[in-house]
CSV table of C-alpha atoms in Angstrom, one decimal:
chain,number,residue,atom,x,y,z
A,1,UNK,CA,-61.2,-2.5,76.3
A,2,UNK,CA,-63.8,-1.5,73.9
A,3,UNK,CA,-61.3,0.3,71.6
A,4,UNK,CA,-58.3,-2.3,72.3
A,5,UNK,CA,-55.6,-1.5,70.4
A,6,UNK,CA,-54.0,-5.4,69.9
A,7,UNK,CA,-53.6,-7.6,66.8
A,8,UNK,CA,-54.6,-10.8,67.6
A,9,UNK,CA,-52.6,-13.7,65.7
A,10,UNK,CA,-54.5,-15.6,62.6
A,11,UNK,CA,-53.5,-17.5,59.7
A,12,UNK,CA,-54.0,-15.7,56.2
A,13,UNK,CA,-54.8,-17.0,53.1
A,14,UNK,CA,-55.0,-14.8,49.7
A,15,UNK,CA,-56.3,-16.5,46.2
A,16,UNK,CA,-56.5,-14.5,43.2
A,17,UNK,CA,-56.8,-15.6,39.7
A,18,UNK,CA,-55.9,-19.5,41.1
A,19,UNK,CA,-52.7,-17.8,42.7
A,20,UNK,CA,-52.7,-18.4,46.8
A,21,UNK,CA,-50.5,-16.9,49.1
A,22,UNK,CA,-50.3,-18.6,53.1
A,23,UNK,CA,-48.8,-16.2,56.1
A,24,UNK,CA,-48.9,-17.4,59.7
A,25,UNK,CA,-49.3,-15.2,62.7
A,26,UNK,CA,-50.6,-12.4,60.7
A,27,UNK,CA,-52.1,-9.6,63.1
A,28,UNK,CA,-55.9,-9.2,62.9
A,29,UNK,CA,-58.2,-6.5,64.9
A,30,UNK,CA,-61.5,-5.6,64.7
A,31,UNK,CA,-61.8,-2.0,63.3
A,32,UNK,CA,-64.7,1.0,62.7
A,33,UNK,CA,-66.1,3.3,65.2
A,34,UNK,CA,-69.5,2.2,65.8
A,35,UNK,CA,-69.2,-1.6,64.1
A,36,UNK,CA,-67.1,-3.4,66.7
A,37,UNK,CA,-68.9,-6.0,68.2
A,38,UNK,CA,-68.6,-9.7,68.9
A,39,UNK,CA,-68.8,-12.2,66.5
A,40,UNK,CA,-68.2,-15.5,68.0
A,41,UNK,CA,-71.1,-16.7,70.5
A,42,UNK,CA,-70.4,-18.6,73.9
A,43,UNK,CA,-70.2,-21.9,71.9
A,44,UNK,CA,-67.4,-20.6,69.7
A,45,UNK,CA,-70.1,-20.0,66.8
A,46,UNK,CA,-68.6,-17.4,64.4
A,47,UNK,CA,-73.0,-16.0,64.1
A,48,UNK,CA,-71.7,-12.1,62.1
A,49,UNK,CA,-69.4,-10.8,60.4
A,50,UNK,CA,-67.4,-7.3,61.7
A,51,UNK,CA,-64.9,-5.1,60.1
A,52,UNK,CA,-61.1,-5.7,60.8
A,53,UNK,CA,-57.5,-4.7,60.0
A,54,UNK,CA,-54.9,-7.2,59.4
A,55,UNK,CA,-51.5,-6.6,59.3
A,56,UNK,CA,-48.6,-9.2,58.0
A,57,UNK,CA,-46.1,-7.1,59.5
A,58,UNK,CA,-47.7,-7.4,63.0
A,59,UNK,CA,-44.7,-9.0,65.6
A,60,UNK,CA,-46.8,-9.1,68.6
A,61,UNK,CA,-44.1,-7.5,70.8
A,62,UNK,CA,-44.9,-3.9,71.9
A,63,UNK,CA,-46.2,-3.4,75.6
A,64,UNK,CA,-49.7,-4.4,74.8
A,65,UNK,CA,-48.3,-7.8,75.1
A,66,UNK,CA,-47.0,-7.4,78.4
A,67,UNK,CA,-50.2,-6.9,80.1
A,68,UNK,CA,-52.0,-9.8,81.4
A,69,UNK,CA,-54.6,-10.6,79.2
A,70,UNK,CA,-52.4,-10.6,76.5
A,71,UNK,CA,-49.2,-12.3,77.6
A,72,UNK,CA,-50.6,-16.2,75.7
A,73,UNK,CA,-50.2,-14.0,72.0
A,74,UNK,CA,-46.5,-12.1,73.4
A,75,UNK,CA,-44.1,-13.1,70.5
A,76,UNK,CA,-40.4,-13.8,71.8
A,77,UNK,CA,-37.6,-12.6,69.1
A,78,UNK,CA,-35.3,-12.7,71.3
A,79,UNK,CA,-33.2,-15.1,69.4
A,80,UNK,CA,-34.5,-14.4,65.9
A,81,UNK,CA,-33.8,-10.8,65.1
A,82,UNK,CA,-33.3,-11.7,61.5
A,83,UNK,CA,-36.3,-13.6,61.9
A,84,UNK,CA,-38.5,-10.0,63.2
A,85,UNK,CA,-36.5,-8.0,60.4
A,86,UNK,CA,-38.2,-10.0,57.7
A,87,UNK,CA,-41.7,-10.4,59.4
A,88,UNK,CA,-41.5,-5.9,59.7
A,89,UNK,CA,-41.1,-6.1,56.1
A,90,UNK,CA,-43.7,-8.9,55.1
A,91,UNK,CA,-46.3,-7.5,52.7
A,92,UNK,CA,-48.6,-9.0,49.9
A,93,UNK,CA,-48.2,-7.6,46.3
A,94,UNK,CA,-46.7,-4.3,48.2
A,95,UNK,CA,-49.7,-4.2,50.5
A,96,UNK,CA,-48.2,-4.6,54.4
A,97,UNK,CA,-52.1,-3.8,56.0
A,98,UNK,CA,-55.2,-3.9,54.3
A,99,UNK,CA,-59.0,-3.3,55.9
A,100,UNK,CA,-61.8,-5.8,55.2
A,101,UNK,CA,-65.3,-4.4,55.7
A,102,UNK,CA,-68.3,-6.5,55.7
A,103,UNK,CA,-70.8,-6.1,52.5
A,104,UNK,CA,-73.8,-5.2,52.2
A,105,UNK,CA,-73.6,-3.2,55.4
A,106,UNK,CA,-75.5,0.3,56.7
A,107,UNK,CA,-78.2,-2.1,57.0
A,108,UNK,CA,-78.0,-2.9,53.7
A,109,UNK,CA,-77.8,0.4,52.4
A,110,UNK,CA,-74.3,0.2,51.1
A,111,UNK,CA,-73.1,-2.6,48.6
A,112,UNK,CA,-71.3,-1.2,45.9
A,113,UNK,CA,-71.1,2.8,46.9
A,114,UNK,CA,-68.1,2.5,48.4
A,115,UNK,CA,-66.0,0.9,45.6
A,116,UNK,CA,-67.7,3.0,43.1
A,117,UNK,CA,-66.7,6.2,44.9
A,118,UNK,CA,-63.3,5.1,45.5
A,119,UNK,CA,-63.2,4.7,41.5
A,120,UNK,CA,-65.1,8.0,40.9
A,121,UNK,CA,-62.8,9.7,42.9
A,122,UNK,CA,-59.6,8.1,41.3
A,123,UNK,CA,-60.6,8.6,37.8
A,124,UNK,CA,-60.7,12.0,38.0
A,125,UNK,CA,-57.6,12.4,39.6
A,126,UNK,CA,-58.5,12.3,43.2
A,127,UNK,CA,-56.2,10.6,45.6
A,128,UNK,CA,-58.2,7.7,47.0
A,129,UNK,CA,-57.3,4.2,48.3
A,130,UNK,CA,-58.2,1.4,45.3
A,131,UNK,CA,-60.9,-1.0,47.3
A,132,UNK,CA,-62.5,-3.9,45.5
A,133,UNK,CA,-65.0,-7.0,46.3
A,134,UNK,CA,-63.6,-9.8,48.1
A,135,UNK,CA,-64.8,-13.2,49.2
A,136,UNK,CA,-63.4,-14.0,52.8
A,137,UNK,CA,-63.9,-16.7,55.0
A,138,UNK,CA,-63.9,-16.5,58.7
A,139,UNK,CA,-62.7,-20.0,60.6
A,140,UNK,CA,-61.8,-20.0,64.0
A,141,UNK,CA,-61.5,-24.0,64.2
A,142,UNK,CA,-65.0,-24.7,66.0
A,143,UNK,CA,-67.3,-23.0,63.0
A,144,UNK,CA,-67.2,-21.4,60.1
A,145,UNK,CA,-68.7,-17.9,58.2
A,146,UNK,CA,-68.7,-16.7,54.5
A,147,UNK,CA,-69.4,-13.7,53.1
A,148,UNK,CA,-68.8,-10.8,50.8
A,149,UNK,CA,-66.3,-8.1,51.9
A,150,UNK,CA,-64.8,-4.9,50.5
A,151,UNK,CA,-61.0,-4.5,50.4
A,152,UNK,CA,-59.4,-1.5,50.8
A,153,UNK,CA,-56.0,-0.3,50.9
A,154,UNK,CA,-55.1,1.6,53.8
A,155,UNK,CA,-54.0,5.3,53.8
A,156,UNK,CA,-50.8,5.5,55.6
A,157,UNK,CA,-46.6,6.3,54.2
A,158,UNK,CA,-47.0,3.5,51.8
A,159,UNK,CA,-50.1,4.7,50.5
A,160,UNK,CA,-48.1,8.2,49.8
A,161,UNK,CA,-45.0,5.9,48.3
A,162,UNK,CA,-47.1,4.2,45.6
A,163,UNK,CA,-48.6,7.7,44.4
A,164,UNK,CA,-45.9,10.7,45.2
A,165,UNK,CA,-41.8,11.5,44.6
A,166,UNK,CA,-39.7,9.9,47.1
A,167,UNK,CA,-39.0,13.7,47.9
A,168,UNK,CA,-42.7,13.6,48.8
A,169,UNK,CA,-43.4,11.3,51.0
A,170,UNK,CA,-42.0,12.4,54.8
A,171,UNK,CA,-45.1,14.6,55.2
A,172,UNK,CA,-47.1,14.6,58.3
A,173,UNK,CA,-50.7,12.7,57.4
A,174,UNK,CA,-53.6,13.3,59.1
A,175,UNK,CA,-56.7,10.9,60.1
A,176,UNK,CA,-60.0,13.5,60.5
A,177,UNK,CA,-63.1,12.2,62.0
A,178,UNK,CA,-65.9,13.3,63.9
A,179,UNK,CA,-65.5,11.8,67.4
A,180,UNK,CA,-66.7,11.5,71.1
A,181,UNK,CA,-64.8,15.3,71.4
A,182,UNK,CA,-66.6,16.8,68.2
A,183,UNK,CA,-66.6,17.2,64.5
A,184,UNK,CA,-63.2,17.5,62.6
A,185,UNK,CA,-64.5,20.9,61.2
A,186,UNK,CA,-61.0,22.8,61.3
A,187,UNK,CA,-62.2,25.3,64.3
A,188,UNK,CA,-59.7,26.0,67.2
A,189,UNK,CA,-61.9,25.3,69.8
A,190,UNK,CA,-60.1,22.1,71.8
A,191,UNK,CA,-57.6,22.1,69.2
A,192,UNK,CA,-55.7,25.5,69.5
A,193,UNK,CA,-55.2,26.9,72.6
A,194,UNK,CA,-57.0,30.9,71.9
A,195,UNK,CA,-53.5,33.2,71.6
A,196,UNK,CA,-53.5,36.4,69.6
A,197,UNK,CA,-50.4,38.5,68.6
A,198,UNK,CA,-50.4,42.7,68.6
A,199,UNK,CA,-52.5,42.5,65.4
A,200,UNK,CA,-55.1,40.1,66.6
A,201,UNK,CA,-54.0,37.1,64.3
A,202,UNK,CA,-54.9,34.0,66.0
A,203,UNK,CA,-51.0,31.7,67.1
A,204,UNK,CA,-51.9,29.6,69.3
A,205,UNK,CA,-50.7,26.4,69.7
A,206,UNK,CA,-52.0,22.8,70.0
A,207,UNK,CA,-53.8,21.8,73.3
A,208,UNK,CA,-52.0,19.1,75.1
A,209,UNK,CA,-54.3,16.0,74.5
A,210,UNK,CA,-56.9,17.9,73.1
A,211,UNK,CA,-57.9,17.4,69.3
A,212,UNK,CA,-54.7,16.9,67.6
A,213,UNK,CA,-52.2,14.3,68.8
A,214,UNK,CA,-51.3,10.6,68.4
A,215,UNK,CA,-54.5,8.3,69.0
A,216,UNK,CA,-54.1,5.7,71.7
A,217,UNK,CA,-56.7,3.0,71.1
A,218,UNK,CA,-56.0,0.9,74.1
A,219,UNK,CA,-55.9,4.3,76.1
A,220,UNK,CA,-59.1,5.8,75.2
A,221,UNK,CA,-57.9,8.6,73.5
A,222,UNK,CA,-59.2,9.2,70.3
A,223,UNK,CA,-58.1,12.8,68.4
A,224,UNK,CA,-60.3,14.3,65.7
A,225,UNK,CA,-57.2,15.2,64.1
A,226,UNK,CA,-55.0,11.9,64.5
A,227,UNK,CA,-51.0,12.1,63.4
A,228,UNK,CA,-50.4,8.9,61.6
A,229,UNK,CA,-47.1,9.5,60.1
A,230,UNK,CA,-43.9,11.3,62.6
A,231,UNK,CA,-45.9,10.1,65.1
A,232,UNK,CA,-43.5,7.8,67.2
A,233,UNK,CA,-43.1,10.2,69.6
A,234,UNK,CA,-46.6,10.3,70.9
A,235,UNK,CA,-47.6,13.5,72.6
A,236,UNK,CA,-44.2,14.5,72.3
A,237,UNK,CA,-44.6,14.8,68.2
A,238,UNK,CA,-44.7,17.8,66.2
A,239,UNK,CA,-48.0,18.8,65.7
A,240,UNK,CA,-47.6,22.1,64.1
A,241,UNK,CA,-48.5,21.8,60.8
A,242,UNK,CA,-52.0,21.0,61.3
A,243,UNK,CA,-52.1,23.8,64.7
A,244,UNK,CA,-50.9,26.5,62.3
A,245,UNK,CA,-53.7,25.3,59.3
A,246,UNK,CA,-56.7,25.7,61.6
A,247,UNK,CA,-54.8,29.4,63.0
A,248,UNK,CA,-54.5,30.4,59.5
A,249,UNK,CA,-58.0,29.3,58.1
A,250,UNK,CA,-59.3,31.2,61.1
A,251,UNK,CA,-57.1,34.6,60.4
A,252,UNK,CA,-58.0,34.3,56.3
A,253,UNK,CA,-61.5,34.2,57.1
A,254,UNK,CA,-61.4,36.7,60.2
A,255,UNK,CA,-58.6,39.1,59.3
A,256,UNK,CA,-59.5,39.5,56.0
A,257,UNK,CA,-55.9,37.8,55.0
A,258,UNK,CA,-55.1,37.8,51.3
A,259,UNK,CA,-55.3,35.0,48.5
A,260,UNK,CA,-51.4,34.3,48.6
A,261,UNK,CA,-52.3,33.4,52.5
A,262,UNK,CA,-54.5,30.8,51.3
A,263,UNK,CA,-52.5,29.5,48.7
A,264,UNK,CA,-49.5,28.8,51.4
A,265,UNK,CA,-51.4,26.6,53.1
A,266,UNK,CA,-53.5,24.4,51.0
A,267,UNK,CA,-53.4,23.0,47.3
A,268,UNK,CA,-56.3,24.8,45.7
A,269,UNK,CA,-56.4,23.0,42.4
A,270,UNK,CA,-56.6,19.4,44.2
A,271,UNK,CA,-59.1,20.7,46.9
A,272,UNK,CA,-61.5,21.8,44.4
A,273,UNK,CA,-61.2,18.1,42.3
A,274,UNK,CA,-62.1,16.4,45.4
A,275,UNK,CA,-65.0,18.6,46.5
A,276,UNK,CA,-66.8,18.1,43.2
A,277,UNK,CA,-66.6,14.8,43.0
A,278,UNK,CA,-67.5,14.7,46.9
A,279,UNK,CA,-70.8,17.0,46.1
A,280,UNK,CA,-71.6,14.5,42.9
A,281,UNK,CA,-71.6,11.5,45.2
A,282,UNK,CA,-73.9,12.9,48.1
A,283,UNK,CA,-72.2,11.3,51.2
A,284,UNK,CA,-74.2,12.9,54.1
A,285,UNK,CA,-71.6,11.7,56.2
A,286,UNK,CA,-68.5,13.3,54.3
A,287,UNK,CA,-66.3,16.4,54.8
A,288,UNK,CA,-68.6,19.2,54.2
A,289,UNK,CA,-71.6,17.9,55.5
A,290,UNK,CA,-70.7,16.3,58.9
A,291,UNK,CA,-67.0,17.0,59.6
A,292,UNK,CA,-66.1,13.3,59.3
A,293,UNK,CA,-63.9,10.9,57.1
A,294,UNK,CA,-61.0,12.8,55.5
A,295,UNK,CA,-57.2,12.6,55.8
A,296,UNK,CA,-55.6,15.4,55.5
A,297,UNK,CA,-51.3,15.2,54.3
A,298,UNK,CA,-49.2,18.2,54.4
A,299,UNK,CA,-46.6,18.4,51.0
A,300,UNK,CA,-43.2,18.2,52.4
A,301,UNK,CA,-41.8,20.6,50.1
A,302,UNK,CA,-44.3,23.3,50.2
A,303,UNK,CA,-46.1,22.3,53.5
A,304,UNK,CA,-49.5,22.8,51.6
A,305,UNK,CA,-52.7,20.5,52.6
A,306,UNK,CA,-53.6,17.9,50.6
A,307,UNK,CA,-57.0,16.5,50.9
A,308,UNK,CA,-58.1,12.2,50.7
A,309,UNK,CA,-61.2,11.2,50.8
A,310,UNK,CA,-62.4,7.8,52.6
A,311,UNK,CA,-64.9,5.6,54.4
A,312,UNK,CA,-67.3,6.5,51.1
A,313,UNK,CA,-70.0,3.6,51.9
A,314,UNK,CA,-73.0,6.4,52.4
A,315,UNK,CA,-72.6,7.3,48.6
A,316,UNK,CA,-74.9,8.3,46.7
A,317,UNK,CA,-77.4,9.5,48.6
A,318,UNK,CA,-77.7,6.5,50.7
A,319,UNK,CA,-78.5,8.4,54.0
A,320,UNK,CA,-80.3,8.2,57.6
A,321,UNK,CA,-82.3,11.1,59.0
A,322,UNK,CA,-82.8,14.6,57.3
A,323,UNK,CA,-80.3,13.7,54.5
A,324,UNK,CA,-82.9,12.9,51.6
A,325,UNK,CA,-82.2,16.4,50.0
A,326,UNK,CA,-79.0,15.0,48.3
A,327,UNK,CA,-80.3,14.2,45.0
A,328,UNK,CA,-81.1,18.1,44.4
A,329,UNK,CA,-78.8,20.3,47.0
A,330,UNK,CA,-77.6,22.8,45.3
A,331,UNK,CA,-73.1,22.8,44.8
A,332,UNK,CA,-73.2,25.6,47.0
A,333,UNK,CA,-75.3,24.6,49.5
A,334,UNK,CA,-74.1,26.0,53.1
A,335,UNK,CA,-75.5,23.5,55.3
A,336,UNK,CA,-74.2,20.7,57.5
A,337,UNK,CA,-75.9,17.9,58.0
A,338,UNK,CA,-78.2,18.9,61.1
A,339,UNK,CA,-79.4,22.1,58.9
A,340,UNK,CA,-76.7,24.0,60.7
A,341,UNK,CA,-74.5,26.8,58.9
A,342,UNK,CA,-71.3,25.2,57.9
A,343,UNK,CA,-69.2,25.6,60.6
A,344,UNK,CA,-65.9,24.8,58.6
A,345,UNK,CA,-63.6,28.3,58.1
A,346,UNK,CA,-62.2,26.5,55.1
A,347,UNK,CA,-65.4,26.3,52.8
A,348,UNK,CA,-65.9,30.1,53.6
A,349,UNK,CA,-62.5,31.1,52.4
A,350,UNK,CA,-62.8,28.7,49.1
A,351,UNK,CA,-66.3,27.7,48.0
A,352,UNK,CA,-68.6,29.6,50.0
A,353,UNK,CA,-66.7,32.9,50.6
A,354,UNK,CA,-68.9,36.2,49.9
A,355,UNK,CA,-68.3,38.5,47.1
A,356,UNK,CA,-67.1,41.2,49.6
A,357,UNK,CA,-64.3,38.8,50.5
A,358,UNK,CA,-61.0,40.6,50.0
A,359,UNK,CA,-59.5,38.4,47.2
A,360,UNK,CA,-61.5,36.7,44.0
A,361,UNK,CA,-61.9,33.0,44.5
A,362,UNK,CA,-63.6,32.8,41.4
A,363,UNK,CA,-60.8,30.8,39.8
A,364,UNK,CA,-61.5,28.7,42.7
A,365,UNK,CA,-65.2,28.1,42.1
A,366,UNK,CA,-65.0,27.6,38.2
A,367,UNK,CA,-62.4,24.9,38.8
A,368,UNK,CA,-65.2,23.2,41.0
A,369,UNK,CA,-68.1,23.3,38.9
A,370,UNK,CA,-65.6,22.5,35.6
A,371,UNK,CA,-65.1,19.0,37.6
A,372,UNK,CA,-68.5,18.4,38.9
A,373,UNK,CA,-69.6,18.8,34.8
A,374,UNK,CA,-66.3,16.9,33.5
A,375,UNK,CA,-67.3,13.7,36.0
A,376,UNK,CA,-70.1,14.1,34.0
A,377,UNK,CA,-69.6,14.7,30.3
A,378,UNK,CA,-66.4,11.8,30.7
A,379,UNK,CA,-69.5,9.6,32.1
A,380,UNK,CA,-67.3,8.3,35.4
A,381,UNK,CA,-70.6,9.7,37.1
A,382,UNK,CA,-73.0,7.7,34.6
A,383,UNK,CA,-74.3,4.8,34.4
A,384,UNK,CA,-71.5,3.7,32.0
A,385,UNK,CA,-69.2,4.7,35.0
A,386,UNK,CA,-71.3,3.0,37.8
A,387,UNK,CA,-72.0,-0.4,35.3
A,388,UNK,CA,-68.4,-0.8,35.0
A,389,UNK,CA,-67.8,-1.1,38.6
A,390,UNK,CA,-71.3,-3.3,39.2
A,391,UNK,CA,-70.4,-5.9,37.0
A,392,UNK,CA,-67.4,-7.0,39.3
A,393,UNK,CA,-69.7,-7.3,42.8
A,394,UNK,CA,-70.7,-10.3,44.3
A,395,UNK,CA,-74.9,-11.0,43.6
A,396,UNK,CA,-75.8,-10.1,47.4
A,397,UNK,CA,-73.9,-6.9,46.7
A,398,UNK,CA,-76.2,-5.7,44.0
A,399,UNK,CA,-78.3,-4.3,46.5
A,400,UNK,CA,-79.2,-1.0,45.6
A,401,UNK,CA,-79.2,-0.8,41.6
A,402,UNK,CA,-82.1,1.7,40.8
A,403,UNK,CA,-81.8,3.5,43.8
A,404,UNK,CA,-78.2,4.5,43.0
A,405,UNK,CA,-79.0,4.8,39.1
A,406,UNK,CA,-81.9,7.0,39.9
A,407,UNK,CA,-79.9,9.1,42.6
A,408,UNK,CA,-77.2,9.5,39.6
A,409,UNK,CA,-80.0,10.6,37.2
A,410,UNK,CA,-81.6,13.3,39.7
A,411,UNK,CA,-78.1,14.8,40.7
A,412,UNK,CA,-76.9,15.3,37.3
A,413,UNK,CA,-80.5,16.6,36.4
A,414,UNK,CA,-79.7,19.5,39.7
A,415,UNK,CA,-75.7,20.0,37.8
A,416,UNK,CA,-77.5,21.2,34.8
A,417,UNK,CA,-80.2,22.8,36.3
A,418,UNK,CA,-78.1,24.8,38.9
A,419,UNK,CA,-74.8,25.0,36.4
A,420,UNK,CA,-76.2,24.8,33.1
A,421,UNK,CA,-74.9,21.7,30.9
């Protein structure tokens, strides 16, 4: 199965700072959309390096293992429940998964982006998963391979524990990409089943294995909007916090709903950090311009959206295609990537919404250009803030030096020009 859905047993060693760690049977999958591929040739040469997921909490006992091709890996606790207890809690430095992707890689377009947007984002208050440089060895017995890898901390429940109130964490948490069904662009088609009360307010609910649900690699079926957290109850979850965001984007933007609508369903302040530092970087493959790589978590206590920003490696302006105009788009530029009109409701109800809108969002926009020009004046978007990062990559990682320095130099020239300095 292309999209296989099984951890594959591997020994894992860890050294930092002349400390090493040793785990056996740790899980290990290749991971990514479009990056999966073999590495291991019909000698058993390890000949390229792919991304993966490892897991030290992986017991290799669900019904994946059950299955034929599988069976050799099965894992058999029957007789060591204390045994599977510990391995569920196994975890390095608090860390029970963690994501290794191959550097440089976007054919050699991305070497340090993705860590420096990660840091960007995080230094100016922006949730975002810490990612760093690592050195990792691949050995499979028969040959070995080297290389230079960026590691980043996974967003799932214990991403939320090590940043939020225990109060805070029990949230549904949402995985947005733009997929073989479509871009994650918040509209109801294939999402929301098209159901209107006696006012003509858009209610409907989820579509049974349409957009929204519980993602079943090994399946095939991959959601744009994919429940990580609640989710042990597959199609059978409750999936109507993210149904009733999309309806209610739709009616605000439609029906002419007030500001109090808006602020009921998404945290405004937080939305508006991590758009401006989103704009600053120039991802062509980000949020606003291609409906892809966002995580959405809904605030237990207030059930308010909360946005988190990954898979950053198309920073600063590194870009295929017709995305060359990052340097100087204007912060209120209403196109997505293919030079359509933005399609997401939710940048016409905040960023992009008309002066005839019913409420003022102009609290909403000031907030957005105070961040794009604070990432700036605090010099996080500088080459202070870019050298700091830099000096920590691997030498075939320093890849794309000037390009990215000049790229910073041109966008902040645009800030000023377009929101004075």
């Amino acid at each position: 199965k292309t999209y296989g859905d099984v951890y594959f047993p591997a020994n894992l060693t860890i050294s930092v700072n002349g400390v090493t760690s040793s785990y056996e049977e740790v899980g290990v999958k290749m991971k990514g959309n479009t990056t999966r591929r073999e590495v291991v040739d019909s000698e058993g040469n390890i000949y390229q390096p792919c991304h993966f997921k490892v897991s030290l909490k992986a017991t290799f006992d669900d019904y994946l293992y059950d299955l034929e091709e599988f069976t050799q890996f099965k894992h058999d606790w029957s007789s060591d429940a204390a045994g599977r207890k510990a391995r569920k809690k196994r975890n390095y430095e608090g860390l029970e998964k963690f994501d290794l992707k191959y550097l440089p890689r976007n054919h050699g377009r991305c070497g340090i982006e993705s860590v420096y947007a990660n840091y960007l984002f995080q230094k100016n208050g922006v949730l975002a998963p810490n990612s760093n440089f690592a050195s990792v060895t691949l050995d499979n017995g028969v040959s070995t391979l080297e290389g230079s890898y960026e590691l980043i901390e996974p967003i799932d429940k214990d991403f939320l524990k090590r940043r939020l109130p225990t109060s805070e964490v029990s949230g549904d948490l949402y995985k947005c990409r733009y997929l073989a069904m479509g871009k994650a662009n918040l509209n109801r088609d294939g999402a929301v089943e098209e159901v209107y009360d006696e006012a003509g307010h858009t209610i409907g609910g989820r579509v049974a294995n349409g957009k929204i649900g519980v993602e079943d690699d090994y399946a095939g079926y991959h959601p744009l909007y994919a429940l990580k957290t609640n989710d042990d109850l597959g199609e059978d979850s409750d999936f109507s916090k993210m149904a009733n965001y999309i309806n209610t984007l739709w009616n605000i933007r439609y029906m002419s709903l007030g500001r109090d609508v808006l602020d009921s369903v998404l945290d405004i302040s937080s939305f508006a950090k991590m758009e401006a530092i989103s704009y600053l970087l120039g991802n062509f493959d980000d949020q606003r311009h291609n409906a892809n790589n966002y995580y959405i978590y809904f605030r237990p206590s207030d059930g308010k959206a909360i946005y988190i920003p990954y898979d950053w490696d198309w920073a600063l302006g590194q870009w295929e295609g017709n995305a060359d105009n990052l340097p100087t788009e204007n912060p209120y530029y209403t196109k997505e990537l293919d030079g359509r009109r933005n399609s997401n409701n939710l940048y016409f109800v905040t960023l992009l919404a008309p002066e005839s809108e019913e409420y003022s969002v102009t609290d909403i926009k000031k907030a957005y250009e105070d961040q794009i020009k604070e990432a700036i004046k605090n010099k996080t978007f500088a080459q202070d803030g870019f050298d700091y990062v830099y000096k920590f990559a691997p030498d075939d990682v320093k890849v794309n030096r000037d390009a990215d320095l000049n790229y910073i130099l041109t966008k902040t020239a645009t800030v000023n020009n377009y929101l004075g300095e």
